[in-house]
Each structure stands twice: as C-alpha cells, then as structure tokens.
Amino acid sequence: MPNLENVDLSNNKIQNIYRQDLQVLHKMPLLNLSLDLSLNPLYFIQPGSFKEIKLHELTLRSNFNSTDVMKTFIQGLAGLKINQLVLGEFKNERKLESFDNSLLEGLCNLTIEKFRIAYFDSFSEDTTNLFNHLVNISAISLAHLYLDTPKYLPKNLRWQRLEIVHCNLEQFPAWELDSLKEFVLTSNKGINTFAEMKMESLEFLDLSRNGLSFKTCCSHSDFGTTRLKHLDLSFNEIITMSSNFLGLEQLEYLDLQHSSLKQTSDFSVFLSLRNLRYLDISYTRTEVVFHGIFDGLVSLQVLKMADNSFPDNFLPNIFKGLTNLTILDLSGCHLERVSQVAFVSLPKLQLINMSHNSLLSLDTLAYEPLLSLRTLDCSFNRIVAFKEQGQQHFPSNLVSLNLTKNKFACDCEHQSFLQWVKDHRQLLVEVEKMVCAKPLDMQDMPLLSFRNATCQRSKTIISVSVFTVLMVSLVAVLAYKFYFHLMLLAGCKRYNRGESTYDAFVIYSSQDEDWVRNELVKNLEEGVPPFQLCLHYRDFIPGVAIAANIIQEGFYKSRKVIVVVSQHFIQSRWCIFEYEIAQTWQFLSSRAGIIFIVLQKVEKSLLRQQVELYRLLSRNTYLEWEDSVLGRHIFWRRLRKALLDGKPWSPEGTEDAENS
C-alpha cells in the first residue's frame, strides 16, 4: 500500500511498540502517512523503533497513565522525522494530573516541523523551559492549557507560526519574536488589555475573542511590524480608532466585527489601506455620520457593516471610490430610505444584502447603475410595493431577488407590482412565501393568489362592464362559429344546380398523406372506372384562404365527401373543422353523402372526445382499411360502389364498370 496516507489505530489496547512492529516503515517509507495512536494504554517503546522513519503526522493523546511513562515514551521516539506531532489529552479523557516541563526533553532528538499540545491542566509556574525544547520547530499550537504567560522567550527561536487558543492567559504576551510570521491568540478570556508587540516579520495576526480593549488603534507601532496583511480583532471590547493604520499599508484583510468601535466616523480612519480587500465592521455600534469614512479603500472587494446605524435611517452615498467592491452587507442597519445615488460608484458590485431593515418601499432607481448586480436581498423589511414604475429599473444581470417577510399590500393601488411578481416569479427567491399583510381579509395569503377581480369597483360599473363584455364575446363567438355554415348555405343555393367537378372531396390528416397518395389516389383515379378526387395539396387555389378553399373548391364542387379517420385525424383541429362543415354540407345538400374510411383502429377513449363523430360511426356503415389481398379487394370494391352511387354514366360505361 505505497500510497497509504492515514492509519487510525486509536482506542485499542496497544501497550508496547517494538522495532519489528515498524519494520515495513523502515523498508518502504511512507512520507505522507498520518498515524493516530490516541487512547491506547502505551507503556513501553523499544529505543530506536522510530529512528530514521519519516511521517506526516503522529497523534498521541490520552495515552499515558503517568508522567514517567510519557517522558520515557517521548525519548523512545528519538530519530523520528515528522511534519506534525500532536501530544496531549482529550477534554473528557484526562489521565495526567499535572504536566512537568521535563516531559518534553526528548523532543530535542526529533526532527519536527509543527508541534501541537492540547488539554493539559496544570503546568509548572515557570514555563520558559517548556519552550526551550521547541526552539527548532517552525509552528507551535497550544490549545486548552492552563498556562502562565512567560515574561520572555528564548532568543534563538525559529518559530514562524504560534497559535494559543483557550489557554487562560492572564496577561497579554508582549514578546519579541523576529521570525514569527503568523500569530493566533484567541479565546483567552483572562486577558483584558492589549499591550504593544514587537514582531518585525509578522504578516498574519488573529487576536479575536479575547475581550481585549485597545486604548489606541491602529498603527505599525502597536504590533511592531509593517508587513501585516491579515488582522482580526473581532469579538473584543472597546477599540478606540485614533490612527488611520499608519505603517500598515500592506493590510489586505481586516475584521473588527462584534467589537465596540470608538471614533470610527470622526475621520477617514481607513485612508492608508489602499491594498485592503476585505473589511468587516458589522455589529460595532458605529453610527456613520462622516461620508468619507471609507475614503482610500480603492482595492476593497468585500464590505460588511451589518447592524450599524445612519442618521435619520437614510443611506447616503458613502461608497465613493470603492470601484472594485463586489459584496456589500447592509443588513440590520435600521434603514428606511436609500438615496438614488447611493450606489453610483460601484460598477462591479454583484451582491447586496439589505435584509432586516425598515424599508417601506423598494426604490429600484437606486440599483439601476449596478450593471453587474446579480443578487439583491431585501427580505425582512416593511416593503409595501415598488415605487411607481420601479420594476423597470432593475439591472439586467439580476438573477436573484429576495423579497420574503415584507408587509405587502394586496390592493388595486399596487396592482402593477402584484402583476410584476407573477410575471417574474423565476427571479424571486421563494416567491410562494411572499404573502399579503393587508387588507385584513387577505392577510397571509400568497401574492400569487391575488386576482385583479378583487379590486373594489362600483357594483354598477362591474355589472355593466361584465354584461357588455359577455354580449360582445357571445356575438363574436356566434359570428365566428356560424360564419362558414352560413357561407356554405349560400353556396349550396348557388352551386346546387350545376354538375360537380369532383366525385369526392377527401378530408384527411397531413400525417396520413402517404396512404392517400399511394393507395387512395392511385386506385381511384387510375382505376376503372376512374374517379376525380379533390385534394387540398393539389386542387386548392393558391392565395385563397384555407377555409374558403375547403368550402368553394372542396364541398361546392364535389358529389361526395371521403373522411379518412385515424388518430391523427381526431387530434387535428383542421380535420375536425372540415368534418363539422361536412355535416352541415350533408344536411343542406340533397345529393350529398359522407363515406367514412377508418384507416386504423382508434382508441374508444380518444374517439369519444368527438361525440358526433363517435355517434355517426356507431350508427352508420363505414369502410375499414385492411392491408391484405382479400381485404384490399373487398375494400376497393365497396368504395367504388359507394362512389358510383349518383354518378352519371353512359350505359356502355356502366356495363364496362360492372364487368371490370
């Protein structure tokens, strides 16, 4: 298994480790292997068992019943080359009552890049010697330790990352660490006041969740470095902004959320931070009075300022110069109105969170300049509707608009907005959860259920309007429905006296045209006697309306009508129209006759949809097409006989036809 990366042997009953147990790692080194031996009752290790072995990570937590066993075991790891070593105990699995600094003496014989120690309760008062054994390690992590803050550290440390989490320090560690690039000091509630640091190489600093107070902030003299790129001071106490980050021009990330900021809006506090890309001042109790508060942030991409406030709950244009901003969070800022020029300087903005404010209406003119805007969240406001014609000004790139949990008015005054909601439901987030707040009789009803008819108009106007519409509609329907029938009646009187041009007019679906051409036309027009058929694709006059061709060329000039019934026929609106006209034609013409040909078996459920056709086929004789020698012979004989009925022939022609 040469690619093995993780072996978890934790919570077993391993007590002793011998060199032969690790023979495979001597013969075939697995450089990326992580080995977890936690919760095993380790007691003995053969010296040299791990010599020259290379591991990615070794975890030993809650393994030892006494400090002597732990000390001996660590010494037995001599010669091990490892990327990260994890020592300590688990929160609910404590075995060692105290921790002695001499326990780590054996680490000097290991080659370690990263070292993590967690969950030891009691350290000796002088912890300076603890770090003497860790001078050659590049990354240190101390978690959940009861640790006294050492007054000084060894000068030869080559640490590049130091992490101290939940260690209950009582004083801020004002150390000088020239090699340190990353320092994380979080969740140490015993510290109250920040003290100046001196870490010339520091680039990453996380001091969050300590309850710290900063009397002055922030400049390079506070942290002893000019290389800082990441600064997290969130979840602390009072931070007095007395400097505009002088000497910290390389800062790219700044998080101040949930700390109480003072003097933030007195001047351009961020003026020096031209490289800053991320800024979070959410929940900092800041009232934005000074319009130039964000001056200088020309590279800023993300700005979060939730749960702050503005004078008169009005959002002015405070974002001048933030031309690279893509994400803006203004949620929970008690806003009631937004200036129409508030966002004119933000051409790259893609997301705005305006939720949990007090907006009474949505003035979309404010968002019109945001050509890149894709997501707008205005949920949990008091929006009644858009301003008049407001829906026309949304950016074209907008793909997600959240308007849930607002106070919509479902009345005629906002009818255009309610219709806009129906027409743009694909744009709206959870549109089915958008409900009416008033009037009371529609409260909690979905906006989509609103109908224009609910508008309260005069009963007299409604009655007159409805009656007028109904009468006009009825006249239009009757005129349309019986127009062709009246046209057919007039034509019958006109053409009834003359001879017919065709023997039969064929009504069929265009999807059955192959059968009509190859079977019907070929056998009737080329047979003996020949019959002349009227076919729409051949005999209709170009430039004349289809309905007019059907009546004038089809019915007027034909003795009979052949109806080719199939599933396609029943599903065709034109075929049913022709069939209905044929019924009227048969009623009006004394010489008329309809010949039904059932081309294929039609499902009764489908046929019943055309009630009159179903009744006619049930009560009249019709022809069924059967593609066999005998079936074809009988079919054509019966069809010719039906067509000969009423056809004028000479005696010789009749005799020849019968012989044929």
XYZ file of C-alpha atoms in Angstrom:
660
model
C 0.000 0.000 0.000
C 2.572 2.596 -1.132
C 0.030 5.461 -1.294
C -1.420 4.987 2.192
C -1.942 8.335 3.943
C -3.941 7.644 7.126
C -3.760 4.841 9.689
C -6.093 5.247 12.674
C -5.319 2.794 15.492
C -6.865 4.905 18.239
C -8.871 3.475 21.138
C -7.344 -0.003 21.013
C -5.245 -1.832 23.625
C -1.737 -1.338 22.276
C 0.761 -1.252 25.165
C 4.182 -1.972 23.687
C 5.872 -0.888 20.450
C 8.914 -2.784 19.157
C 11.202 -2.046 16.239
C 9.944 -5.086 14.321
C 6.397 -3.707 14.522
C 7.531 -0.805 12.335
C 9.762 -2.826 10.030
C 7.670 -2.014 6.970
C 8.159 1.729 7.529
C 11.905 1.223 7.626
C 11.935 -0.707 4.356
C 9.382 1.393 2.444
C 8.991 4.929 3.829
C 5.503 6.454 3.516
C 6.230 10.162 3.557
C 2.570 11.239 3.702
C 1.441 8.787 6.369
C -0.512 10.098 9.386
C -0.578 7.699 12.353
C -3.048 8.081 15.230
C -2.332 6.062 18.407
C -4.568 8.057 20.765
C -6.424 6.353 23.645
C -4.118 3.331 23.660
C -2.584 2.444 27.079
C 1.018 2.860 25.883
C 3.601 1.657 28.384
C 6.815 0.675 26.604
C 8.640 1.592 23.424
C 11.816 -0.094 22.268
C 14.536 2.539 21.814
C 15.242 3.252 18.156
C 11.905 1.915 16.959
C 11.155 5.152 15.063
C 14.730 6.020 14.101
C 15.018 7.306 10.503
C 11.262 6.881 9.964
C 9.500 9.786 8.232
C 5.844 10.533 8.997
C 3.474 13.312 8.056
C 1.722 13.303 11.458
C 1.778 11.342 14.706
C -1.005 11.789 17.277
C -0.574 10.694 20.924
C -3.481 11.853 23.112
C -4.683 10.336 26.391
C -2.121 7.528 26.164
C -0.115 7.703 29.381
C -1.041 6.904 32.972
C 1.960 8.705 34.487
C 4.428 11.422 33.609
C 7.325 8.925 33.836
C 5.785 6.702 31.157
C 5.140 9.708 28.948
C 8.694 11.009 29.353
C 10.182 7.576 28.560
C 7.961 7.129 25.537
C 8.844 10.536 24.056
C 12.512 9.728 24.495
C 11.851 6.473 22.660
C 10.754 8.444 19.610
C 14.361 9.594 19.073
C 15.356 9.764 15.416
C 11.820 10.278 14.109
C 11.397 12.830 11.313
C 7.878 14.210 11.335
C 5.920 17.080 9.869
C 3.498 17.421 12.827
C 3.464 15.882 16.293
C 0.296 16.099 18.408
C 0.528 15.482 22.167
C -1.967 15.930 24.954
C -5.283 14.623 26.149
C -8.957 14.841 25.263
C -11.451 17.036 27.065
C -13.242 14.083 28.641
C -10.268 11.708 28.835
C -7.827 13.184 31.356
C -5.164 10.797 32.706
C -2.267 13.023 33.815
C -2.944 15.252 36.803
C -0.034 17.606 36.126
C 2.418 18.454 33.389
C 6.124 18.824 34.018
C 8.312 20.772 31.617
C 10.897 17.963 31.645
C 8.420 15.721 29.823
C 9.336 17.356 26.533
C 13.092 16.985 26.853
C 13.050 14.105 24.430
C 11.723 16.317 21.649
C 15.220 17.629 21.096
C 16.075 14.272 19.499
C 13.242 14.504 16.951
C 13.048 16.460 13.731
C 9.693 18.269 13.906
C 8.161 20.992 11.736
C 4.877 21.516 13.615
C 4.030 20.753 17.233
C 0.589 20.804 18.859
C -0.186 20.203 22.530
C -3.733 20.236 23.958
C -5.738 19.750 27.150
C -3.231 19.734 29.983
C -4.497 21.291 33.198
C -1.548 22.100 35.405
C 1.828 23.382 34.246
C 4.705 24.336 36.461
C 4.835 28.040 37.167
C 7.950 28.663 35.100
C 7.025 27.775 31.533
C 10.115 29.298 29.976
C 11.879 25.908 29.939
C 8.900 24.456 28.115
C 9.782 26.491 25.031
C 13.492 25.700 25.298
C 12.697 22.237 23.987
C 10.813 23.678 20.996
C 13.312 26.171 19.603
C 13.796 24.372 16.260
C 10.120 23.902 15.453
C 8.516 26.196 12.844
C 4.864 26.039 14.006
C 3.548 25.733 17.597
C -0.079 25.223 18.648
C -1.116 25.421 22.313
C -4.795 24.670 22.983
C -6.807 24.394 26.195
C -3.848 24.695 28.559
C -3.686 26.337 31.958
C -0.577 28.312 31.190
C 1.134 31.251 32.861
C 2.360 33.880 30.434
C 6.162 33.642 30.315
C 7.847 37.010 30.682
C 10.391 36.259 27.980
C 11.128 33.601 25.401
C 14.388 32.059 24.228
C 16.110 34.301 21.701
C 17.077 31.553 19.299
C 13.509 30.541 18.420
C 12.844 29.963 14.730
C 9.056 29.815 15.041
C 7.076 31.058 12.056
C 3.595 30.332 13.408
C 2.346 30.416 17.001
C -1.212 29.544 17.973
C -2.539 29.956 21.529
C -6.221 29.048 21.943
C -8.203 28.754 25.196
C -5.109 28.876 27.382
C -6.450 31.215 30.086
C -3.534 33.606 29.916
C -3.749 36.401 32.484
C -1.520 38.889 30.680
C -1.111 39.810 27.059
C 2.133 38.246 25.807
C 4.232 41.260 24.787
C 7.002 39.182 23.246
C 9.714 39.975 20.734
C 9.664 37.296 18.041
C 11.527 38.422 14.954
C 10.986 35.194 12.993
C 7.231 34.871 13.610
C 5.007 35.373 10.539
C 1.662 34.165 11.923
C 0.354 34.712 15.446
C -3.056 33.439 16.604
C -4.176 34.327 20.120
C -7.894 33.655 20.523
C -10.483 32.846 23.180
C -8.267 33.676 26.146
C -10.751 35.376 28.449
C -8.240 36.177 31.183
C -6.641 38.953 29.106
C -8.222 42.403 29.341
C -5.807 44.949 27.915
C -3.748 44.903 24.756
C -0.026 45.570 25.068
C 2.342 46.598 22.311
C 4.105 43.811 20.448
C 7.340 43.633 18.525
C 7.265 41.087 15.723
C 9.021 42.542 12.711
C 8.204 39.675 10.289
C 4.553 39.287 11.302
C 2.076 39.050 8.373
C -0.926 37.289 9.956
C -2.383 38.341 13.329
C -5.570 36.954 14.906
C -6.478 38.416 18.316
C -10.212 37.608 18.170
C -12.495 36.570 21.055
C -10.227 37.700 23.890
C -12.283 40.526 25.393
C -9.390 42.911 24.750
C -9.575 46.691 24.997
C -7.429 48.892 22.739
C -6.822 52.396 24.040
C -5.318 53.397 20.688
C -5.590 51.615 17.360
C -4.121 51.044 14.935
C -0.630 51.668 13.597
C 2.590 49.758 12.990
C 3.896 50.749 16.426
C 1.115 48.743 18.109
C 2.198 45.475 16.511
C 5.870 46.136 15.884
C 5.670 45.347 12.167
C 4.976 46.987 8.818
C 4.382 43.699 6.959
C 0.960 42.844 8.347
C -1.539 41.583 5.722
C -4.205 39.900 7.892
C -5.588 41.462 11.092
C -8.518 40.024 13.069
C -9.633 41.996 16.137
C -13.228 40.726 16.154
C -15.251 39.856 19.253
C -13.294 42.071 21.607
C -14.263 45.003 23.853
C -13.725 48.722 23.166
C -11.346 49.646 20.353
C -10.574 53.353 20.063
C -9.677 54.232 16.474
C -7.150 57.012 17.000
C -4.926 56.330 13.994
C -5.558 55.651 10.324
C -3.430 52.487 10.173
C -0.208 54.346 9.537
C 2.559 51.916 8.591
C 0.076 49.095 7.878
C -0.425 49.896 4.185
C 0.085 46.242 3.169
C -3.019 45.117 5.083
C -5.413 43.076 2.884
C -7.843 41.633 5.468
C -9.337 43.488 8.452
C -12.043 42.048 10.715
C -13.441 44.215 13.523
C -16.915 42.686 13.869
C -18.611 42.470 17.268
C -16.112 44.855 18.846
C -17.216 48.259 20.079
C -15.507 50.841 17.854
C -14.979 54.407 19.014
C -14.213 57.459 16.828
C -14.641 55.407 13.651
C -16.767 58.016 11.910
C -14.763 61.039 13.022
C -12.250 60.976 10.158
C -11.064 58.827 7.236
C -9.847 56.067 9.511
C -9.034 53.647 6.663
C -7.316 56.189 4.435
C -3.944 54.378 4.331
C -5.353 50.945 3.448
C -5.146 51.109 -0.344
C -4.469 47.345 -0.583
C -7.323 46.240 1.701
C -9.684 43.724 0.045
C -11.865 42.589 2.979
C -13.353 44.782 5.725
C -15.896 43.710 8.358
C -17.212 46.316 10.816
C -20.510 44.535 11.495
C -22.077 44.875 14.945
C -19.560 47.514 16.032
C -22.180 50.090 17.222
C -20.942 52.546 14.604
C -23.113 55.470 13.530
C -21.954 56.503 10.087
C -22.018 60.290 10.158
C -18.880 61.156 8.208
C -19.430 60.494 4.481
C -15.719 59.990 3.871
C -15.406 57.062 6.278
C -14.315 54.674 3.501
C -12.010 57.028 1.633
C -8.831 55.348 0.452
C -10.210 51.810 0.108
C -9.671 51.676 -3.646
C -8.982 47.881 -3.689
C -11.795 46.827 -1.360
C -13.875 43.887 -2.652
C -15.943 42.851 0.393
C -17.530 45.291 2.852
C -19.655 44.041 5.762
C -21.248 46.629 8.034
C -24.392 44.922 9.350
C -26.270 46.199 12.395
C -24.805 49.689 12.424
C -26.790 52.919 12.011
C -27.172 56.068 9.895
C -28.627 59.495 10.761
C -32.378 59.619 10.037
C -32.130 55.994 8.931
C -31.143 57.252 5.480
C -28.381 55.692 3.360
C -26.379 58.400 1.527
C -23.559 57.909 -0.952
C -20.704 56.904 1.372
C -19.100 54.486 -1.100
C -17.208 56.912 -3.317
C -14.041 55.398 -4.715
C -14.964 51.759 -3.930
C -14.890 50.872 -7.619
C -13.754 47.272 -7.013
C -16.398 46.382 -4.422
C -18.293 43.149 -5.278
C -20.070 42.255 -1.988
C -21.872 44.710 0.314
C -23.724 43.779 3.534
C -26.021 46.481 4.964
C -28.382 44.171 6.833
C -29.909 45.232 10.144
C -28.958 48.916 9.836
C -32.498 50.244 10.527
C -32.602 51.847 7.072
C -35.901 53.334 5.938
C -34.765 55.106 2.772
C -31.940 54.771 0.260
C -30.538 57.623 -1.794
C -30.974 57.209 -5.537
C -27.231 57.920 -5.910
C -26.105 55.680 -3.031
C -24.536 53.062 -5.322
C -23.477 55.075 -8.384
C -19.770 54.468 -7.649
C -19.999 50.660 -7.525
C -19.821 49.304 -11.110
C -18.551 45.847 -10.053
C -20.971 45.213 -7.197
C -22.565 41.739 -7.528
C -24.325 41.177 -4.183
C -26.165 43.498 -1.785
C -27.709 42.348 1.483
C -30.372 44.859 2.574
C -32.307 42.406 4.764
C -33.626 43.115 8.284
C -34.005 46.857 7.713
C -37.127 49.041 7.777
C -37.516 49.900 4.100
C -41.096 50.958 3.332
C -40.763 50.747 -0.438
C -38.230 49.468 -2.937
C -36.868 52.345 -4.990
C -35.243 50.448 -7.831
C -33.731 53.615 -9.300
C -31.038 53.314 -6.633
C -29.965 49.947 -8.062
C -30.169 50.882 -11.741
C -26.447 51.884 -12.045
C -25.341 48.461 -10.734
C -24.771 46.784 -14.086
C -23.002 43.787 -12.505
C -25.552 43.168 -9.737
C -26.718 39.539 -9.598
C -28.130 39.095 -6.073
C -30.274 41.508 -4.045
C -31.665 40.512 -0.642
C -34.401 42.795 0.699
C -36.097 40.256 2.950
C -37.381 41.111 6.454
C -38.237 44.738 5.699
C -41.532 46.625 5.670
C -41.839 46.943 1.906
C -45.397 47.517 0.717
C -44.604 47.597 -3.018
C -42.231 49.096 -5.558
C -42.379 52.760 -6.229
C -44.457 53.582 -9.306
C -42.827 52.153 -12.450
C -39.945 50.998 -10.256
C -39.816 47.485 -11.643
C -38.479 48.824 -14.937
C -35.148 49.855 -13.418
C -33.696 46.585 -12.170
C -30.256 45.728 -13.610
C -30.456 43.272 -16.498
C -27.952 40.861 -14.881
C -30.028 40.384 -11.726
C -30.783 36.663 -11.194
C -31.880 36.528 -7.541
C -34.206 38.918 -5.700
C -35.355 38.064 -2.167
C -38.473 39.942 -1.016
C -39.807 37.472 1.540
C -41.038 38.579 5.001
C -42.246 42.032 3.981
C -45.520 43.941 4.520
C -47.073 43.746 1.057
C -50.373 45.490 0.322
C -52.588 43.395 -1.947
C -54.910 46.094 -3.276
C -55.659 47.832 -6.563
C -53.316 50.705 -5.814
C -50.375 48.293 -6.192
C -51.886 46.153 -8.915
C -48.952 46.688 -11.300
C -46.493 45.457 -8.659
C -48.576 42.364 -7.934
C -48.718 41.588 -11.635
C -44.947 42.105 -11.877
C -44.467 39.489 -9.140
C -46.477 36.956 -11.175
C -44.587 37.735 -14.375
C -41.130 37.485 -12.744
C -41.540 34.591 -10.354
C -38.410 32.938 -11.761
C -36.382 35.916 -10.477
C -37.810 35.908 -6.963
C -36.490 33.741 -4.127
C -39.210 31.571 -2.529
C -41.936 33.570 -4.254
C -44.549 31.219 -2.803
C -43.648 32.541 0.678
C -44.392 36.157 -0.262
C -47.711 36.863 1.495
C -50.092 39.796 1.878
C -50.100 41.868 5.079
C -53.146 43.935 4.201
C -56.069 44.269 3.720
C -57.106 42.108 6.653
C -59.305 39.817 4.573
C -56.247 38.814 2.501
C -53.703 38.655 5.326
C -51.195 35.783 4.998
C -52.482 34.905 1.534
C -49.788 34.355 -1.143
C -49.239 37.260 -3.514
C -49.591 34.832 -6.406
C -53.218 34.219 -5.410
C -54.161 37.865 -5.901
C -56.608 38.403 -8.772
C -57.401 41.691 -10.460
C -61.092 40.964 -9.950
C -60.623 41.511 -6.204
C -60.260 45.223 -6.767
C -63.147 47.107 -5.201
C -65.035 48.876 -8.000
C -68.543 50.177 -8.181
C -71.075 47.364 -8.424
C -72.908 49.182 -11.192
C -69.760 49.614 -13.271
C -68.837 45.986 -12.733
C -72.296 44.756 -13.792
C -72.398 46.922 -16.924
C -68.829 46.029 -17.865
C -69.348 42.306 -17.390
C -72.652 42.352 -19.322
C -71.101 44.311 -22.182
C -68.102 42.018 -22.386
C -70.311 38.935 -22.341
C -72.578 40.233 -25.089
C -69.693 41.250 -27.315
C -67.992 37.912 -26.726
C -71.188 35.990 -27.455
C -71.777 37.833 -30.712
C -68.166 37.316 -31.742
C -68.278 33.603 -30.922
C -71.567 33.069 -32.763
C -70.362 35.031 -35.767
C -67.133 33.054 -35.890
C -68.771 29.668 -35.285
C -71.580 30.007 -37.853
C -69.817 32.171 -40.428
C -68.682 29.204 -42.516
C -72.013 27.455 -42.074
C -73.834 30.495 -43.427
C -71.285 30.759 -46.188
C -71.902 27.074 -47.026
C -75.681 27.614 -47.063
C -75.353 30.451 -49.563
C -73.049 28.386 -51.709
C -75.374 25.381 -51.792
C -78.112 27.502 -53.320
C -75.667 28.816 -55.878
C -73.979 25.565 -56.926
C -76.798 23.086 -56.395
C -77.961 23.366 -59.989
C -74.669 22.682 -61.797
C -72.674 19.494 -62.264
C -69.923 18.560 -59.819
C -66.268 18.841 -60.871
C -65.100 16.118 -58.487
C -66.506 12.794 -57.458
C -65.333 13.233 -53.882
C -63.573 15.700 -51.577
C -61.072 13.893 -49.331
C -60.707 15.014 -45.701
C -57.600 13.589 -44.016
C -54.720 14.394 -41.731
C -51.471 15.529 -43.325
C -49.724 12.717 -41.426
C -51.802 10.207 -43.427
C -50.906 11.796 -46.773
C -48.662 8.909 -47.863
C -51.626 6.485 -47.718
C -53.874 8.921 -49.584
C -51.332 9.422 -52.398
C -50.115 5.839 -52.751
C -53.358 3.968 -52.149
C -56.474 6.120 -52.466
C -55.455 8.349 -55.385
C -53.682 5.605 -57.296
C -56.541 3.102 -57.087
C -59.438 5.520 -57.693
C -58.064 7.953 -60.265
C -56.071 5.358 -62.208
C -58.645 2.582 -61.854
C -61.652 1.598 -63.984
C -63.871 3.487 -63.882
C -61.692 6.494 -62.946
C -62.861 8.897 -60.238
C -61.780 12.506 -59.870
C -60.803 13.405 -56.297
C -60.414 16.865 -54.750
C -57.175 17.020 -52.734
C -56.060 20.110 -50.862
C -52.378 19.817 -51.787
C -53.233 19.640 -55.480
C -56.571 21.301 -56.173
C -56.804 24.211 -53.744
C -56.291 27.624 -55.374
C -53.142 29.457 -54.137
C -53.727 32.831 -52.476
C -57.197 31.915 -51.225
C -57.893 31.384 -47.542
C -57.839 27.735 -46.458
C -61.411 27.875 -45.128
C -62.633 29.399 -48.387
C -60.841 26.695 -50.435
C -62.397 23.972 -48.275
C -65.897 25.258 -48.965
C -65.633 26.562 -52.543
C -63.295 24.000 -54.092
C -63.990 21.091 -51.759
C -67.655 20.925 -50.845
C -69.284 23.046 -53.609
C -67.691 21.100 -56.479
C -67.824 17.554 -55.080
C -70.590 14.980 -55.130
C -69.425 13.191 -52.022
C -67.012 13.520 -49.123
C -64.491 10.868 -48.075
C -63.415 11.154 -44.421
C -60.201 9.246 -43.574
C -60.476 8.633 -39.821
C -57.293 7.975 -37.798
C -55.756 9.013 -34.500
C -54.026 11.865 -36.317
C -57.400 12.942 -37.772
C -59.076 13.138 -34.358
C -56.196 15.162 -32.894
C -56.178 17.669 -35.797
C -58.210 20.859 -35.333
C -58.376 21.453 -39.102
C -59.671 17.928 -39.733
C -62.418 18.315 -37.128
C -63.320 21.711 -38.622
C -63.645 20.147 -42.104
C -65.706 17.292 -40.691
C -68.123 19.710 -38.958
C -68.562 21.634 -42.217
C -69.133 18.311 -43.975
C -72.009 17.554 -41.606
C -73.646 20.880 -42.441
C -72.986 20.266 -46.152
C -74.669 16.846 -45.938
C -77.690 18.385 -44.239
C -78.054 21.195 -46.794
C -77.297 19.241 -49.982
C -79.901 16.752 -51.105
C -77.354 14.759 -53.091
C -74.661 14.713 -50.509
C -73.102 11.685 -48.854
C -70.204 11.137 -46.449
C -68.107 7.982 -46.797
C -66.099 7.127 -43.658
C -62.833 5.198 -44.007
C -61.301 4.039 -40.724
C -57.638 3.828 -41.599
C -56.501 2.357 -38.277
C -58.093 1.255 -35.070
C -58.781 4.275 -32.888
C -58.948 4.067 -29.115
C -62.533 4.491 -27.956
C -61.479 6.924 -25.202
C -59.930 9.153 -27.871
C -62.879 8.775 -30.238
C -65.401 9.699 -27.536
C -63.825 13.134 -27.352
C -65.618 13.846 -30.664
C -69.168 12.960 -29.651
C -70.884 13.478 -33.023
C -68.255 11.511 -34.928
C -68.490 8.690 -32.412
C -72.275 8.539 -32.794
C -72.130 8.564 -36.602
C -69.601 5.726 -36.717
C -71.723 3.792 -34.236
C -74.923 4.148 -36.276
C -73.635 4.126 -39.875
C -71.747 1.713 -42.087
C -68.125 2.648 -42.687
C -65.150 1.129 -44.500
C -62.135 -0.308 -42.659
C -58.784 -0.497 -44.360
C -57.190 -3.935 -44.146
C -53.791 -4.452 -45.732
C -54.255 -7.955 -47.113
C -55.079 -9.312 -50.581
C -58.664 -10.241 -49.734
C -59.182 -7.209 -47.505
C -57.924 -4.788 -50.182
C -60.154 -6.396 -52.845
C -63.271 -6.053 -50.699
C -62.320 -2.518 -49.631
C -61.880 -1.137 -53.164
C -64.990 -2.900 -54.436
C -67.155 -1.381 -51.694
C -65.599 2.084 -52.057
C -66.121 2.197 -55.856
C -69.716 1.075 -55.417
C -70.304 3.911 -52.943
C -68.747 6.451 -55.321
C -70.751 5.189 -58.328
C -73.947 5.973 -56.461
C -75.359 9.098 -58.080
C -72.589 9.374 -60.715
C -73.965 9.949 -64.261
C -72.652 7.261 -66.660
C -73.460 6.130 -70.211
C -74.955 2.580 -70.479
C -71.731 1.347 -72.098
C -69.633 2.872 -69.415
C -71.804 1.360 -66.711
C -71.547 -2.112 -68.244
C -67.767 -1.821 -68.559
C -67.515 -0.688 -64.985
C -69.568 -3.601 -63.725
C -67.568 -6.111 -65.805
C -64.373 -4.567 -64.566
